Amino acid sequence: MHKTLWTKNFTLLTLATTFGCVGGIAGGFALSFLVYDETKSTLASAMILAIRFIPNFVIPILLAPWLDRLPRKPFLVAADATNGILYALGGLYLLYCPFNYITYCCFSLLIASLGSFDMLTYDSIYPNVIPEGMESKGYTISSMLYPVLSTIMMPLAAILMEKIGVAWILILQGFLSLLAALLEAQITLKEQNRMAGEPFSFRVWLHDLQDGISYLKKEPGLRGVFNYVAFTNGISTGCGPLLVAFFRVTPGFSSAMYALFSVAESIGRSIGGVLHYNITIPPKKKFGFAFFVYHVYEALDMCLLWIPYPFMLLNRAVAGFLGINSAIMRQSAVQTYIPDRLRARVSAYQNILFFATSSVLTLVVGFLGELFDYRVCVSICAASSLLVCWCTIGRNHKSIHQIYETAKQTDKAD
């Protein structure tokens, strides 16, 4: 029987995600300049970023039990529709009213809360629209969407901001979000209502939360994967400002040269994604390959700022190529392994861990940047990630190997 990834449900959700990403990238680019242009303050801009982190610690805990008990599609549609309305209203406000920082802070907090809920819902429902046995291909598509669209939309967003302004970009983003909601409404899924006739109460919420915690306590493999990825992502986020500073103050380097890093990495990710989509890695070999990639990735980071610039670009391209392959294998294996009834709660734990770790490590790495040479600091951070890799992935290799082996073999038919 011919089997395809591109079923009605998968195609609709991918199109909806594409529209959402296009609007989000353009809107995010425009909003990143809006606050500074209006306030001329980097602190004011930083405060907006800090505000947007807050919902990611609260929303997943509050709403994950609901998502594991009730059908998720209505939540996904409602979140994108509400998101579209809010952005359109935000654009209309900027057209007819003067910029107000306090109003914008409230708007950012509301949008970030909705975004956190939308991300949690999407992560919970996405595995259910991928045909059985096609998980690796499905996560290849989702992993490639954002980097490819970013490469296209970033320069286009800059042009749009100059031509039509921030307000109309937000209105356009609102339209695209509403279009995404309309597409998601056409998805047909058989989802269970696990309320069993009882009203949702604090007691039920607490029981479901404890159930999720109990599950994670019995899964050292999942905890090992989550802890390592959270740490290395946090280190990567923290090193971002150090790389910017290095290219700004080091003779012979420039911000334009730094900008090419993202291009080189996107090219590597795109090539890696296309390759992964068209080949099949046996489940028994996936853990070994991923563990190897983690070592190579950290080694690439350790030597990144010590090599000539052309090799830096090659370094980032290789990192992008290997990174997307390990990420796809990890996502498909983990999401296949987690029971559907617990998926939102486990995703909530993962999201909170990622944001908390990123917040702390960004400050730690920033402090190190005040003490050491930027090159030394980046190398120390990469070496720390390698050590954490051995303490989390290496230490729990048997359990994690089992997670990767449960990943269903991808059918080559498409």
Short mmCIF file of C-alpha atoms in Angstrom, two decimals, residues 21-254:
data_model
loop_
_atom_site.label_atom_id
_atom_site.label_comp_id
_atom_site.label_asym_id
_atom_site.label_seq_id
_atom_site.Cartn_x
_atom_site.Cartn_y
_atom_site.Cartn_z
CA CYS A 21 5.60 31.63 10.84
CA VAL A 22 5.57 34.13 7.95
CA GLY A 23 3.46 36.56 9.98
CA GLY A 24 5.36 35.91 13.20
CA ILE A 25 8.79 36.49 11.66
CA ALA A 26 7.73 39.72 9.95
CA GLY A 27 5.83 40.95 13.00
CA GLY A 28 8.62 40.02 15.42
CA PHE A 29 11.19 41.82 13.28
CA ALA A 30 9.07 44.96 13.15
CA LEU A 31 8.24 44.94 16.87
CA SER A 32 11.92 44.47 17.79
CA PHE A 33 12.61 47.89 16.24
CA LEU A 34 9.40 49.60 17.37
CA VAL A 35 10.26 49.94 21.07
CA TYR A 36 13.78 51.21 20.50
CA ASP A 37 12.65 53.64 17.81
CA GLU A 38 10.01 55.04 20.15
CA THR A 39 11.97 55.04 23.43
CA LYS A 40 15.64 55.19 22.30
CA SER A 41 16.37 52.94 25.29
CA THR A 42 18.02 49.50 25.24
CA LEU A 43 16.76 48.94 28.80
CA ALA A 44 13.18 49.47 27.66
CA SER A 45 13.73 46.93 24.89
CA ALA A 46 15.28 44.45 27.35
CA MET A 47 12.29 44.84 29.68
CA ILE A 48 9.96 43.76 26.88
CA LEU A 49 12.03 40.60 26.35
CA ALA A 50 11.95 39.88 30.09
CA ILE A 51 8.18 40.33 30.20
CA ARG A 52 7.75 37.84 27.37
CA PHE A 53 9.59 35.17 29.36
CA ILE A 54 7.13 35.29 32.28
CA PRO A 55 4.17 33.40 30.72
CA ASN A 56 6.42 30.50 29.76
CA PHE A 57 6.83 29.66 33.43
CA VAL A 58 3.12 29.96 34.29
CA ILE A 59 0.92 29.05 31.31
CA PRO A 60 2.24 25.47 30.75
CA ILE A 61 1.67 24.48 34.39
CA LEU A 62 -1.83 25.95 34.49
CA LEU A 63 -3.14 24.63 31.17
CA ALA A 64 -1.25 21.40 30.38
CA PRO A 65 -3.65 19.19 32.43
CA TRP A 66 -6.59 20.63 30.46
CA LEU A 67 -4.93 19.82 27.16
CA ASP A 68 -4.34 16.21 28.20
CA ARG A 69 -8.00 15.73 29.13
CA LEU A 70 -9.85 17.64 26.42
CA PRO A 71 -9.68 17.61 22.57
CA ARG A 72 -6.78 19.85 21.54
CA LYS A 73 -7.91 21.01 18.11
CA PRO A 74 -10.45 23.58 19.42
CA PHE A 75 -7.75 25.10 21.62
CA LEU A 76 -5.34 25.34 18.68
CA VAL A 77 -7.92 27.02 16.43
CA ALA A 78 -9.04 29.41 19.18
CA ALA A 79 -5.46 30.38 20.05
CA ASP A 80 -4.56 31.30 16.46
CA ALA A 81 -7.87 33.11 15.89
CA THR A 82 -7.42 35.15 19.08
CA ASN A 83 -3.81 35.81 18.14
CA GLY A 84 -4.93 37.14 14.76
CA ILE A 85 -7.54 39.44 16.28
CA LEU A 86 -5.08 40.84 18.83
CA TYR A 87 -2.38 41.58 16.26
CA ALA A 88 -4.89 43.23 13.94
CA LEU A 89 -6.16 45.38 16.81
CA GLY A 90 -2.55 46.21 17.74
CA GLY A 91 -1.89 47.38 14.18
CA LEU A 92 -5.06 49.51 14.14
CA TYR A 93 -4.07 51.03 17.48
CA LEU A 94 -0.68 52.11 16.07
CA LEU A 95 -2.39 53.62 13.01
CA TYR A 96 -4.65 55.91 15.02
CA CYS A 97 -3.08 56.27 18.48
CA PRO A 98 0.35 57.40 19.74
CA PHE A 99 2.77 54.77 21.06
CA ASN A 100 2.46 54.14 24.80
CA TYR A 101 5.11 52.01 26.53
CA ILE A 102 2.88 50.72 29.36
CA THR A 103 0.17 49.74 26.87
CA TYR A 104 2.77 47.95 24.77
CA CYS A 105 4.06 46.07 27.85
CA CYS A 106 0.54 44.82 28.56
CA PHE A 107 0.08 43.90 24.90
CA SER A 108 3.38 41.98 24.91
CA LEU A 109 2.43 40.08 28.06
CA LEU A 110 -0.93 39.10 26.54
CA ILE A 111 0.62 38.03 23.23
CA ALA A 112 3.38 36.08 24.99
CA SER A 113 0.80 34.27 27.15
CA LEU A 114 -1.19 33.32 24.09
CA GLY A 115 1.99 32.28 22.27
CA SER A 116 3.04 30.01 25.13
CA PHE A 117 -0.38 28.33 25.10
CA ASP A 118 -0.31 28.02 21.30
CA MET A 119 3.13 26.41 21.36
CA LEU A 120 2.07 23.91 24.02
CA THR A 121 -1.08 23.02 22.06
CA TYR A 122 0.84 22.67 18.79
CA ASP A 123 3.49 20.41 20.38
CA SER A 124 0.72 18.20 21.80
CA ILE A 125 -1.34 17.86 18.62
CA TYR A 126 1.44 17.69 16.01
CA PRO A 127 2.37 13.99 16.55
CA ASN A 128 -1.30 13.06 15.99
CA VAL A 129 -1.42 14.47 12.45
CA ILE A 130 1.70 12.57 11.31
CA PRO A 131 0.82 9.21 9.70
CA GLU A 132 2.14 6.24 11.65
CA GLY A 133 5.68 5.34 10.63
CA MET A 134 6.35 8.76 9.08
CA GLU A 135 7.47 10.55 12.25
CA SER A 136 11.00 11.23 11.06
CA LYS A 137 9.81 12.83 7.80
CA GLY A 138 7.16 14.83 9.64
CA TYR A 139 9.63 16.33 12.09
CA THR A 140 12.03 17.02 9.23
CA ILE A 141 9.41 19.30 7.68
CA SER A 142 8.61 21.07 10.96
CA SER A 143 12.32 21.56 11.76
CA MET A 144 13.05 23.09 8.35
CA LEU A 145 10.11 25.49 8.18
CA TYR A 146 11.36 28.20 10.52
CA PRO A 147 15.01 28.46 9.33
CA VAL A 148 13.98 28.46 5.66
CA LEU A 149 11.22 31.01 6.19
CA SER A 150 13.53 33.17 8.34
CA THR A 151 16.08 33.33 5.55
CA ILE A 152 13.36 34.49 3.16
CA MET A 153 11.33 36.72 5.46
CA MET A 154 14.01 38.67 7.36
CA PRO A 155 15.12 40.81 4.38
CA LEU A 156 11.50 41.03 3.16
CA ALA A 157 10.37 42.20 6.61
CA ALA A 158 12.99 44.95 6.54
CA ILE A 159 11.66 46.14 3.18
CA LEU A 160 8.04 45.97 4.38
CA MET A 161 8.86 47.96 7.49
CA GLU A 162 10.30 50.74 5.35
CA LYS A 163 7.48 50.65 2.78
CA ILE A 164 4.30 50.13 4.81
CA GLY A 165 5.33 50.54 8.46
CA VAL A 166 4.96 48.47 11.63
CA ALA A 167 1.18 48.96 11.96
CA TRP A 168 0.35 47.41 8.60
CA ILE A 169 2.78 44.55 9.21
CA LEU A 170 0.86 43.73 12.40
CA ILE A 171 -2.45 43.87 10.53
CA LEU A 172 -0.97 41.53 7.91
CA GLN A 173 0.21 39.21 10.68
CA GLY A 174 -3.29 39.22 12.13
CA PHE A 175 -4.77 38.25 8.76
CA LEU A 176 -2.27 35.39 8.36
CA SER A 177 -3.04 34.09 11.86
CA LEU A 178 -6.77 34.10 11.11
CA LEU A 179 -6.06 32.26 7.86
CA ALA A 180 -4.05 29.70 9.84
CA ALA A 181 -6.99 29.23 12.22
CA LEU A 182 -9.35 28.63 9.27
CA LEU A 183 -7.04 25.95 7.89
CA GLU A 184 -6.67 24.27 11.30
CA ALA A 185 -10.46 24.19 11.64
CA GLN A 186 -10.57 21.86 8.60
CA ILE A 187 -8.38 19.23 10.31
CA THR A 188 -10.24 16.02 11.11
CA LEU A 189 -9.02 14.21 14.21
CA LYS A 190 -10.51 11.63 16.51
CA GLU A 191 -9.66 13.02 19.94
CA GLN A 192 -10.80 11.70 23.28
CA ASN A 193 -12.51 13.66 26.00
CA ARG A 194 -10.93 12.25 29.16
CA MET A 195 -13.05 14.19 31.63
CA ALA A 196 -15.16 11.06 32.26
CA GLY A 197 -18.19 13.19 33.13
CA GLU A 198 -16.55 14.96 36.09
CA PRO A 199 -16.08 18.74 36.20
CA PHE A 200 -12.56 20.05 35.99
CA SER A 201 -11.53 21.17 39.47
CA PHE A 202 -8.42 22.05 41.43
CA ARG A 203 -8.35 18.50 42.77
CA VAL A 204 -8.39 17.04 39.24
CA TRP A 205 -5.76 19.56 38.09
CA LEU A 206 -3.46 18.71 41.01
CA HIS A 207 -3.92 14.97 40.47
CA ASP A 208 -3.07 15.30 36.76
CA LEU A 209 -0.02 17.40 37.56
CA GLN A 210 1.21 14.83 40.07
CA ASP A 211 0.56 12.08 37.53
CA GLY A 212 2.83 13.82 35.03
CA ILE A 213 5.56 14.32 37.64
CA SER A 214 5.34 10.66 38.66
CA TYR A 215 5.75 9.61 35.04
CA LEU A 216 8.87 11.74 34.59
CA LYS A 217 10.39 10.40 37.83
CA LYS A 218 10.27 6.92 36.30
CA GLU A 219 11.87 8.08 33.01
CA PRO A 220 15.57 8.90 33.53
CA GLY A 221 16.09 8.77 29.77
CA LEU A 222 13.60 11.56 29.07
CA ARG A 223 14.97 13.65 31.92
CA GLY A 224 18.50 13.18 30.61
CA VAL A 225 17.53 14.32 27.11
CA PHE A 226 15.54 17.31 28.38
CA ASN A 227 18.29 18.40 30.79
CA TYR A 228 21.04 18.27 28.16
CA VAL A 229 19.05 20.04 25.46
CA ALA A 230 17.93 22.72 27.94
CA PHE A 231 21.51 23.32 29.06
CA THR A 232 23.05 23.45 25.59
CA ASN A 233 20.24 25.69 24.30
CA GLY A 234 20.72 27.98 27.28
CA ILE A 235 24.45 28.16 26.63
CA SER A 236 23.79 28.91 22.95
CA THR A 237 21.38 31.72 23.88
CA GLY A 238 23.85 33.14 26.37
CA CYS A 239 26.73 33.05 23.89
CA GLY A 240 24.75 35.06 21.33
CA PRO A 241 25.65 38.47 22.85
CA LEU A 242 29.29 37.35 23.22
CA LEU A 243 29.51 36.57 19.51
CA VAL A 244 27.96 39.93 18.67
CA ALA A 245 30.48 41.69 20.94
CA PHE A 246 33.40 39.72 19.48
CA PHE A 247 32.51 40.75 15.92
CA ARG A 248 31.96 44.35 16.99
CA VAL A 249 35.26 44.91 18.84
CA THR A 250 37.75 42.55 17.18
CA PRO A 251 39.84 44.18 14.42
CA GLY A 252 39.12 42.69 10.99
CA PHE A 253 35.58 41.61 11.88
CA SER A 254 32.21 43.32 11.44
#
